[in-house]
CSV table of C-alpha atoms in Angstrom, one decimal:
chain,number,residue,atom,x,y,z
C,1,UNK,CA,30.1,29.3,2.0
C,2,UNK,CA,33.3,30.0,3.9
C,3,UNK,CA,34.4,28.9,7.1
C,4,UNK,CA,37.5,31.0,7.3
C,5,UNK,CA,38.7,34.2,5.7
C,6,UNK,CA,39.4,33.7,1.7
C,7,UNK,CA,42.9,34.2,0.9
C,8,UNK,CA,44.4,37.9,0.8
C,9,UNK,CA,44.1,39.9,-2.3
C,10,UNK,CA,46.7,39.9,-5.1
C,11,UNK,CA,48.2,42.9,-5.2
C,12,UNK,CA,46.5,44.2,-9.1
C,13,UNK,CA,42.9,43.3,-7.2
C,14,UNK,CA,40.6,45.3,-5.3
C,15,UNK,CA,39.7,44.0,-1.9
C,16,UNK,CA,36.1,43.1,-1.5
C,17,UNK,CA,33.6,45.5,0.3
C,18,UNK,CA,32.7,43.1,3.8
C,19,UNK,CA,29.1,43.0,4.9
C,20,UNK,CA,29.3,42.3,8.7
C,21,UNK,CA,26.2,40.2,9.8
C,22,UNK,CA,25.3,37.1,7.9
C,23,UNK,CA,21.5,38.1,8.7
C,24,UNK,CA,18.8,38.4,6.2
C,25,UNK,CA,19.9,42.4,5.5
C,26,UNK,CA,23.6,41.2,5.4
C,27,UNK,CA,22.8,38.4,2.9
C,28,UNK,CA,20.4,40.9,0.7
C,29,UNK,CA,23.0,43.4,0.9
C,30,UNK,CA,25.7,41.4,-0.4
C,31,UNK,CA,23.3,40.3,-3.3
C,32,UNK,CA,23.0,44.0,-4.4
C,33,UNK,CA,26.5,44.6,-4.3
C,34,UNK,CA,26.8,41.2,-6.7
C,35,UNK,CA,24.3,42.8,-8.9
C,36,UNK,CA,26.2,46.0,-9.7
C,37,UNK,CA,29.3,44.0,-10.5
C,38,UNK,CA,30.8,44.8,-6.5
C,39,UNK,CA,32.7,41.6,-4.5
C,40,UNK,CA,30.8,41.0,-1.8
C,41,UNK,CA,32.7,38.9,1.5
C,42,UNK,CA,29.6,38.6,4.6
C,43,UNK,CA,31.4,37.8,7.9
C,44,UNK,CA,29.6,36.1,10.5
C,45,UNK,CA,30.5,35.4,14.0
C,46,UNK,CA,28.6,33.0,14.6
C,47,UNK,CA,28.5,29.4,12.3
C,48,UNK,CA,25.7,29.7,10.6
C,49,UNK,CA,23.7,32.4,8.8
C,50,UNK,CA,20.1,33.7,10.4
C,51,UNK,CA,21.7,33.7,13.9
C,52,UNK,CA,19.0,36.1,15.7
C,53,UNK,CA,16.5,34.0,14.0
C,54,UNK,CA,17.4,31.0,15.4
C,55,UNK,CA,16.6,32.4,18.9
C,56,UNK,CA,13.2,33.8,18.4
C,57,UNK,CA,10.7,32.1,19.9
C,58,UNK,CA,9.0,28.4,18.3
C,59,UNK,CA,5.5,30.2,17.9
C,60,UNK,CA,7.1,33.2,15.4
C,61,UNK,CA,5.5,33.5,12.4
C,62,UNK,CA,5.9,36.5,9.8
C,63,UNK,CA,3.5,38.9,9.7
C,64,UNK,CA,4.5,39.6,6.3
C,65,UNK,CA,3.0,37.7,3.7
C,66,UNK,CA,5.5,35.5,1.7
C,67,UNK,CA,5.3,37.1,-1.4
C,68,UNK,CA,6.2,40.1,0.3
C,69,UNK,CA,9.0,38.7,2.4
C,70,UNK,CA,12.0,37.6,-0.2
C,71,UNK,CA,15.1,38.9,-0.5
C,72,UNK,CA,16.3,39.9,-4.2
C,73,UNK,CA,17.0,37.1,-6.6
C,74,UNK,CA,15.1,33.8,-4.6
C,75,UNK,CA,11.4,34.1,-4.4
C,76,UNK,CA,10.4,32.6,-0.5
C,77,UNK,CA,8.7,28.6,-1.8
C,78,UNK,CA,5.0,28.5,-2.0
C,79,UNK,CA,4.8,25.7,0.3
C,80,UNK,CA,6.0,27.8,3.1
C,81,UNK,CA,2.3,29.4,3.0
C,82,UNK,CA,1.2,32.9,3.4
C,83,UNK,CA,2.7,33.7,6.7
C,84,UNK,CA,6.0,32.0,6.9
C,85,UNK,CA,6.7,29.8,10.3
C,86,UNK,CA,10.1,30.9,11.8
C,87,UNK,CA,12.1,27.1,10.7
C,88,UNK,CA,11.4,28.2,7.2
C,89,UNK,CA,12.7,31.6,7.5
C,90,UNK,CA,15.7,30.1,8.4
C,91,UNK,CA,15.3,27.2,5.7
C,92,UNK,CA,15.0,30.1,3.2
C,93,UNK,CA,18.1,31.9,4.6
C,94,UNK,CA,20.0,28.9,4.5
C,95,UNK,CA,19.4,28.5,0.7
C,96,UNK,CA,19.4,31.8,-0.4
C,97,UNK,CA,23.0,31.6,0.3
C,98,UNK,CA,23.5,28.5,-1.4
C,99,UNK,CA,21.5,29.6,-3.8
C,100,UNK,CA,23.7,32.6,-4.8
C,101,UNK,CA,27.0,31.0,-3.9
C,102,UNK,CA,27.2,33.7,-1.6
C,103,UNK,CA,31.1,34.4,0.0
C,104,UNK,CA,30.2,33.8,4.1
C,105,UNK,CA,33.0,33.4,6.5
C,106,UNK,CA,31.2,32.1,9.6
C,107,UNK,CA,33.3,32.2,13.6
C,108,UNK,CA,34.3,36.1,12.6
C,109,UNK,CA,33.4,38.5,14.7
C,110,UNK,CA,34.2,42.6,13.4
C,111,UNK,CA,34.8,44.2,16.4
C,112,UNK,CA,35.7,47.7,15.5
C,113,UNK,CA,35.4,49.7,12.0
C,114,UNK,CA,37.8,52.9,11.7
C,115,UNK,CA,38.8,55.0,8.7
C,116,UNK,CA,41.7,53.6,7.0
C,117,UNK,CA,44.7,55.5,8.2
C,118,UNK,CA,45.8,56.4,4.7
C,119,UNK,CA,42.1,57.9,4.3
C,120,UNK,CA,41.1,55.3,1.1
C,121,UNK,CA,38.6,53.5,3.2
C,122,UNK,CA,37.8,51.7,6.0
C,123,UNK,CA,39.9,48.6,8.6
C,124,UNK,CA,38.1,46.2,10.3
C,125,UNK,CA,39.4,44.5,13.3
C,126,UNK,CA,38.0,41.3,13.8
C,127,UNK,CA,38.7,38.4,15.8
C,128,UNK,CA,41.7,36.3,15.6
C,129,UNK,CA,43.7,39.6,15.0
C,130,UNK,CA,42.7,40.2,11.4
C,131,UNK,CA,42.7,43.8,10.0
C,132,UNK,CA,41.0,43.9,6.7
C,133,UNK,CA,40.8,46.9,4.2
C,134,UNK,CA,38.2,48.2,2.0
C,135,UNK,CA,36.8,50.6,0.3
C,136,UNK,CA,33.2,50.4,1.6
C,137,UNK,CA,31.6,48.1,4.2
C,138,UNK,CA,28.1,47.3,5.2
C,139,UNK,CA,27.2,47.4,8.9
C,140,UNK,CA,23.9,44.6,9.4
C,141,UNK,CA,24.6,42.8,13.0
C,142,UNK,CA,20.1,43.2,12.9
C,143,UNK,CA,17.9,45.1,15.1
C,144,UNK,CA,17.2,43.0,17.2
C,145,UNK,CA,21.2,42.4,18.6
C,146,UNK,CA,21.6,43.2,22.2
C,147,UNK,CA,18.1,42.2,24.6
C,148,UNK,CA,17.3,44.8,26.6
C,149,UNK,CA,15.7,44.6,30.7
C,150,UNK,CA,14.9,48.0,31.7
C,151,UNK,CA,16.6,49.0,35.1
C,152,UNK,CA,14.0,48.4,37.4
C,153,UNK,CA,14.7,49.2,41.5
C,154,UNK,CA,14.8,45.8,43.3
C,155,UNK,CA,15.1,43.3,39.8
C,156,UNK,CA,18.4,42.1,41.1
C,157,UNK,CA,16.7,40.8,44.1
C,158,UNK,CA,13.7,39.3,42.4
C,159,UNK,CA,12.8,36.4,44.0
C,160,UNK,CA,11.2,34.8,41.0
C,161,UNK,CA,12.2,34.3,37.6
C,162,UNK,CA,13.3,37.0,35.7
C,163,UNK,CA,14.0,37.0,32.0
C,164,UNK,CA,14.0,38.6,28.9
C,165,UNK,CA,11.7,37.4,26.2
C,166,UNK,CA,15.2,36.4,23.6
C,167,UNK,CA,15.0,33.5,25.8
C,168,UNK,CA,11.6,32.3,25.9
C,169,UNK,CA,10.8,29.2,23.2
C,170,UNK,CA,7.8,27.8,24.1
C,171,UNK,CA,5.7,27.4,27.2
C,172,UNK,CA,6.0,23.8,28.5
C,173,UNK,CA,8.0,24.9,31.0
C,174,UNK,CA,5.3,27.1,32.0
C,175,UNK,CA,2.5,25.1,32.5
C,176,UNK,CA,0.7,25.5,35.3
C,177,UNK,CA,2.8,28.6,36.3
C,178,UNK,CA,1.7,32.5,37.1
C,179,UNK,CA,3.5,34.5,34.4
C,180,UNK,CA,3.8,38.5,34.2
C,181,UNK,CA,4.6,39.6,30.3
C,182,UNK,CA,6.0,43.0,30.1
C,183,UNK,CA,5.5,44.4,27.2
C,184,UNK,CA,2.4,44.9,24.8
C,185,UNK,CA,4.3,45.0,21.3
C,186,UNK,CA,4.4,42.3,19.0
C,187,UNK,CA,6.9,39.9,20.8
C,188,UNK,CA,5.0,40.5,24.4
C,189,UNK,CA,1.3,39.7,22.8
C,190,UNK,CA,2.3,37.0,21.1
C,191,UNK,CA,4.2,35.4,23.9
C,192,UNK,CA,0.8,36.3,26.0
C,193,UNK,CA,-0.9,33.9,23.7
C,194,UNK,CA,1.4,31.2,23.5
C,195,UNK,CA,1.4,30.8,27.4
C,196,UNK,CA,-2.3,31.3,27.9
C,197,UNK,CA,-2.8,28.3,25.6
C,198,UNK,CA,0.2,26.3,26.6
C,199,UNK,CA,-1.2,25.8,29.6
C,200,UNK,CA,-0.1,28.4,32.3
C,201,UNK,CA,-2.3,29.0,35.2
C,202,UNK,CA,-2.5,32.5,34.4
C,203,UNK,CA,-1.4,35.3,32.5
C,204,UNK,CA,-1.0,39.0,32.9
C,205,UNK,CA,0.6,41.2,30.8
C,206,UNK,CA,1.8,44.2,31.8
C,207,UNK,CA,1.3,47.5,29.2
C,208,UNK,CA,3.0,51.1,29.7
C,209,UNK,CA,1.4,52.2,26.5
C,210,UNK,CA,-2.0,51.2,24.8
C,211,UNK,CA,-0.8,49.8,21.7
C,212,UNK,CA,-2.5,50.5,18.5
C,213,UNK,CA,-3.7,46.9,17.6
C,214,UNK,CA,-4.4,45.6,13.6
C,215,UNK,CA,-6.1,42.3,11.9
C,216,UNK,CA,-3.1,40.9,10.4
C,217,UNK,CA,-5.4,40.1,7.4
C,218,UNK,CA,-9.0,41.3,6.6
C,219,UNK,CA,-10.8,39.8,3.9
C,220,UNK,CA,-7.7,38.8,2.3
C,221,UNK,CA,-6.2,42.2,2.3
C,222,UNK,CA,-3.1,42.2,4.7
C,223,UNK,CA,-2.1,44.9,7.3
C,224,UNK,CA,1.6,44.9,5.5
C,225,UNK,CA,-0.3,46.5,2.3
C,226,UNK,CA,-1.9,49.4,3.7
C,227,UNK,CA,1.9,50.1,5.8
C,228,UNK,CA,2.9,50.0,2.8
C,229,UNK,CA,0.2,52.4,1.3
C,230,UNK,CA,0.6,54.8,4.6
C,231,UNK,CA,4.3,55.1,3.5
C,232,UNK,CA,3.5,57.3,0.8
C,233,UNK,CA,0.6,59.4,3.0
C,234,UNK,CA,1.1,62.1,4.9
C,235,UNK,CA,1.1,61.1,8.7
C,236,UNK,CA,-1.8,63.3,10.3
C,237,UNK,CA,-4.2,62.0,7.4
C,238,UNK,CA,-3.1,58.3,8.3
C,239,UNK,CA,-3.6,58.9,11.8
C,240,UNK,CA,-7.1,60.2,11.4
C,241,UNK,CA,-8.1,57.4,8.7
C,242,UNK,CA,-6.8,54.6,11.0
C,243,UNK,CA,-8.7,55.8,13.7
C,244,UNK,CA,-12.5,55.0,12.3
C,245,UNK,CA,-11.0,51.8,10.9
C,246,UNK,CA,-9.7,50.4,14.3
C,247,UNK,CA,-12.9,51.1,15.6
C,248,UNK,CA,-14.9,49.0,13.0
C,249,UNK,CA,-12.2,46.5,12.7
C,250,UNK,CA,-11.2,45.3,16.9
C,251,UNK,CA,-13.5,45.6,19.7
C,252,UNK,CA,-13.0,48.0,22.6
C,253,UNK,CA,-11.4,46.3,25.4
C,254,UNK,CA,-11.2,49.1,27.6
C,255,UNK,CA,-13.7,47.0,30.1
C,256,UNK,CA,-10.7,44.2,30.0
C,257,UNK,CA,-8.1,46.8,31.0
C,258,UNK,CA,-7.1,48.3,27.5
C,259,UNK,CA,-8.5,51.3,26.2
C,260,UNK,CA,-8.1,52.6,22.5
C,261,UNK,CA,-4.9,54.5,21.7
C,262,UNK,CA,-5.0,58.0,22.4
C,263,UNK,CA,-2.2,58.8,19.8
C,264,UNK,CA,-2.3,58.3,16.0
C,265,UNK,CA,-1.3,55.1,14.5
C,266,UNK,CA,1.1,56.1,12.0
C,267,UNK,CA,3.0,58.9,14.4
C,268,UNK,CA,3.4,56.1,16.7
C,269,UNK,CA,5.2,53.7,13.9
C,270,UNK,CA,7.3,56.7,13.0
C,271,UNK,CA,8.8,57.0,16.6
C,272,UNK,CA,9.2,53.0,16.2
C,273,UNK,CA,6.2,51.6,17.5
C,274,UNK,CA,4.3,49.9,14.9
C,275,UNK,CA,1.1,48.4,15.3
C,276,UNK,CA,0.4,45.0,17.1
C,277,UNK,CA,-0.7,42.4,14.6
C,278,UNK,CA,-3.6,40.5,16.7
C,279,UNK,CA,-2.6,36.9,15.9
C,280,UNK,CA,-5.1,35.6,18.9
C,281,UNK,CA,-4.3,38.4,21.5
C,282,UNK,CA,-7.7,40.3,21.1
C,283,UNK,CA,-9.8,37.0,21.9
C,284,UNK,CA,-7.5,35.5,24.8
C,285,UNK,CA,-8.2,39.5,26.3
C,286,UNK,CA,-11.8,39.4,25.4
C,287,UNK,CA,-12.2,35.8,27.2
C,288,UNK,CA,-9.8,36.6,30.2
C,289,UNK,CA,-7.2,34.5,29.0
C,290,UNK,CA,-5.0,37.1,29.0
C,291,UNK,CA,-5.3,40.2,31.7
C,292,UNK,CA,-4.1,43.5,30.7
C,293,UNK,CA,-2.5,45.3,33.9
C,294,UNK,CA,-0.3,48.4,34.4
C,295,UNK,CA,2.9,49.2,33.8
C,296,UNK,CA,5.9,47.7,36.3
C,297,UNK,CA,7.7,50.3,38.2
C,298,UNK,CA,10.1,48.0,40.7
C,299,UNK,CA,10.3,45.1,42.2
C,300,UNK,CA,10.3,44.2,46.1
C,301,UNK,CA,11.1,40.7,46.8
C,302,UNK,CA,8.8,38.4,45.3
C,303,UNK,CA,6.5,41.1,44.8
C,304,UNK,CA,6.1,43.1,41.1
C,305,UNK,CA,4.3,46.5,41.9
C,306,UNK,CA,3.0,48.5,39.4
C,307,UNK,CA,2.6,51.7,38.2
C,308,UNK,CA,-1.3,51.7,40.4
C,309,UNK,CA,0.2,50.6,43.4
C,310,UNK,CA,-1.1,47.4,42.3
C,311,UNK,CA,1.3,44.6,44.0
C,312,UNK,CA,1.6,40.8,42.5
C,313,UNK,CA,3.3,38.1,43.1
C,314,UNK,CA,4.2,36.1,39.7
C,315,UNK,CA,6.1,32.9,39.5
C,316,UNK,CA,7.9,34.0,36.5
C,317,UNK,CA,8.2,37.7,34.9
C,318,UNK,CA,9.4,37.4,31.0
C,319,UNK,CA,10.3,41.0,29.6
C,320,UNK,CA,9.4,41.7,26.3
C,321,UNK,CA,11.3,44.5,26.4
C,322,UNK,CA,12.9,45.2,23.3
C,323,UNK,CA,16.6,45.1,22.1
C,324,UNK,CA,19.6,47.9,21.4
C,325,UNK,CA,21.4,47.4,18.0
C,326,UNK,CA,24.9,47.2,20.3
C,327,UNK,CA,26.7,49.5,17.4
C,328,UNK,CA,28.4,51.7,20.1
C,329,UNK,CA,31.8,49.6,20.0
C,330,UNK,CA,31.7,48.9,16.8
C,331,UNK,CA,31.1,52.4,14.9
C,332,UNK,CA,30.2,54.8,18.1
C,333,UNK,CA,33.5,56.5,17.4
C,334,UNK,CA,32.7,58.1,13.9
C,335,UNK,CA,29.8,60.0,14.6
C,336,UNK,CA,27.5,58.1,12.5
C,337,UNK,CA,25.2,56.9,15.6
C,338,UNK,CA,21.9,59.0,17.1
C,339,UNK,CA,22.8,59.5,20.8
C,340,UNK,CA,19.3,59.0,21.7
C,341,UNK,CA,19.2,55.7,20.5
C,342,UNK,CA,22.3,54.3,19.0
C,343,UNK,CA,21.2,53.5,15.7
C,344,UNK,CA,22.9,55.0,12.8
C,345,UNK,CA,21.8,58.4,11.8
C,346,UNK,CA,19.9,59.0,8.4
C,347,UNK,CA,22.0,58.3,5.2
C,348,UNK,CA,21.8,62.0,4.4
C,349,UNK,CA,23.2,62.9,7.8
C,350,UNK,CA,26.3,60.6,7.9
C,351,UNK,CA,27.1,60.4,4.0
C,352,UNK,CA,29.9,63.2,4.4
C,353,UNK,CA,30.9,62.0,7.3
C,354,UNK,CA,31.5,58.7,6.5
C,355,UNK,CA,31.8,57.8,2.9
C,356,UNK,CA,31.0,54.3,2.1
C,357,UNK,CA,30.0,53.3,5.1
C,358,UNK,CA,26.0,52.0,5.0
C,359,UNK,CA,23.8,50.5,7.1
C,360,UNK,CA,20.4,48.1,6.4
C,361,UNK,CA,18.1,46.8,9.1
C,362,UNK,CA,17.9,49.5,11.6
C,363,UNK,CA,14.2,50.8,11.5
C,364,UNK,CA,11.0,48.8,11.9
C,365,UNK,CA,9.4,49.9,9.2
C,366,UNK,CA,5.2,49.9,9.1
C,367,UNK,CA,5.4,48.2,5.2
C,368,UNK,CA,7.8,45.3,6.7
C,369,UNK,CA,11.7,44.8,7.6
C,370,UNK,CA,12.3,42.3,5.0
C,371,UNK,CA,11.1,44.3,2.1
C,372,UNK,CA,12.8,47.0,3.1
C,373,UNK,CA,16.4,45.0,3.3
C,374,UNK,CA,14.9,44.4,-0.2
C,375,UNK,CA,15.1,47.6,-1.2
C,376,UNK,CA,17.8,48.6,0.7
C,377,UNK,CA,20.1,46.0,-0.8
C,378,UNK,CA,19.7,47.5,-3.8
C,379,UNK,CA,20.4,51.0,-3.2
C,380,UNK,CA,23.2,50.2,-1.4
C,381,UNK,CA,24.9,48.2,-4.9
C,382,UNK,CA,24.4,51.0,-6.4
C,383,UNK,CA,25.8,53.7,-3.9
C,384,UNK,CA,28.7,51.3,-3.8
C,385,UNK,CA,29.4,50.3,-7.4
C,386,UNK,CA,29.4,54.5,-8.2
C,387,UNK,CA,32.1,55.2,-5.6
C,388,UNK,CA,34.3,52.2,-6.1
C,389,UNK,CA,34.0,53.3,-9.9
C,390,UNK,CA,35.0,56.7,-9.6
């Protein structure tokens, strides 16, 4: 790997398509592009690959099984078992890019992307005062870029601790504390757990919307397969399949606070919220470990209230409030973004508007993220090695 920009192009040489984000979908893509016979250069800004990896919390584990979870070209080791601890995601990201001899250039932030003024592709401007050329470029900076903390009346004048779950690690420094979660996806449940068995004195966790909550594994069959089955379903059948199941599979905690869903499963992961994979949740909110309350509307204080006029007074509040992708300053000029959310519009919708210009890791898809940038990396060598050969 790289730790500064390879030396400019001869003149007789085409300059290499850049992948910005040296992240499991930049890494994959620039494998694909390999495999069709395309240069691939993956800029980084930070110094090392798997950056928003390296700031998930210590208890993260996949809920994708291994064998399900490798990029193209390096299967994930055996030894990192079935559901992959978060150090070995990051051992496995490391080598991949050893492993293909990958072209990273780490400290390189792209700040902008705009159509090459003589119209044959595309200039980065990136840190340092570099403009680079090419033909195509891959945008993969990750989903989970930019944490997000809702704009809640009277947060700036929180008493306690406020923060957002991209900064919790672990819950030593927890112990013994009251602790609000907002949030009852994947990250917030999780995080739930961790605390209620790390020690804290108690632990709340505060839900907007009942989520729709799967085994990760039953009898050996994991949730990731039948995502990946429901891909290839029509939604309204999935939603009234998944219903029955859920029943027979996790108890009704409506008596601890959380009733069942009253929206299908798989219209739910189409808008982007996909199922919780129980991973300890259900039994720390069947036990009391772990108290379900309503949503928060503002703050006062030291005082949360919620959306029941319930009033509490944690010692700490930790927001698992999701992320934005942060692609408004890079590509928010071209038209390629969904105003709505700021993630980049469907290939279809953007491919006139933008030719070679592609994007990988911007849905949460049901069947996994990782075997999507999989597949993604793929089609994207391909797109890329047809127009640069035309």
């Amino acid at each position: 790997m790289a730790d500064h920009p390879s030396a400019p192009e001869r003149s007789h040489e085409r300059p290499p398509v850049y992948v910005i984000g040296g992240g499991p979908g930049g890494l994959a893509a620039a494998v694909g592009l390999r495999a069709h016979g395309v240069r691939a250069v993956v800029l980084e800004k930070s110094d090392r690959v798997g950056a928003s990896w390296r700031g998930h919390y210590d208890r993260l584990h996949l809920h994708t099984t291994r064998r399900l979870s490798g990029l193209p070209g390096l299967p994930m080791p055996r030894r990192f078992g079935r559901w992959v601890a978060r150090d070995d995601v990051l051992r496995y990201l490391e080598k991949y890019a050893e492993h293909h001899d990958l072209e990273v250039v780490t400290g390189v932030e792209v700040t902008r992307v705009d159509r090459d003024p003589e119209g044959s592709g595309w200039l980065l401007r990136a840190t340092g005062g570099r403009e680079l050329t090419s033909a195509a470029v891959v945008v993969a900076t990750g989903y989970n870029h930019t944490p997000h903390l809702p704009d809640w009346p009277g947060a700036s004048s929180y008493t306690g601790k406020l923060l957002h779950a991209g900064e919790y690690r672990n819950p030593a420094p927890f112990t013994g504390r009251d602790v609000l979660v907002v949030g009852a996806g994947n990250t917030g449940t999780e995080i739930a757990v961790d605390l209620a068995e790390g020690g804290a004195a108690r632990v709340r966790i505060a839900v907007r919307t009942t989520p729709h909550i799967v085994r990760r594994s039953t009898f050996g069959w994991p949730a990731q397969r039948t995502g990946i089955l429901c891909r290839r379903l029509p939604v309204g059948l999935v939603d009234r399949l998944a219903a029955p199941l859920g029943r027979l599979s996790v108890p009704d905690l409506a008596e601890q606070g959380l009733p069942r869903p009253d929206t299908g499963l798989y219209s739910r992961a189409r808008e982007g919220a996909i199922p919780v994979q129980d991973v300890g949740f259900v039994d720390a909110v069947r036990n009391g470990k772990v108290e379900p309350v309503a949503a928060v509307t503002s703050f006062d204080t030291d005082t949360v209230v919620l959306s029941d006029g319930t009033r509490v007074t944690p010692d700490t509040v930790i927001a698992a409030t999701g992320y934005r992708q942060g692609l408004e300053d890079l590509v928010g000029h071209l038209d390629v973004l969904d105003p709505a959310t700021g993630r980049p519009l469907a290939e279809p919708l953007r491919r006139s508007a933008a030719p070679g210009l592609h994007f990988t890791g911007y849905t949460n898809p049901i069947s996994g993220m990782l075997r999507e940038l999989a597949l993604d990396a793929g089609r994207i060598g391909k797109a890329v090695a047809k127009q640069t050969a035309a």
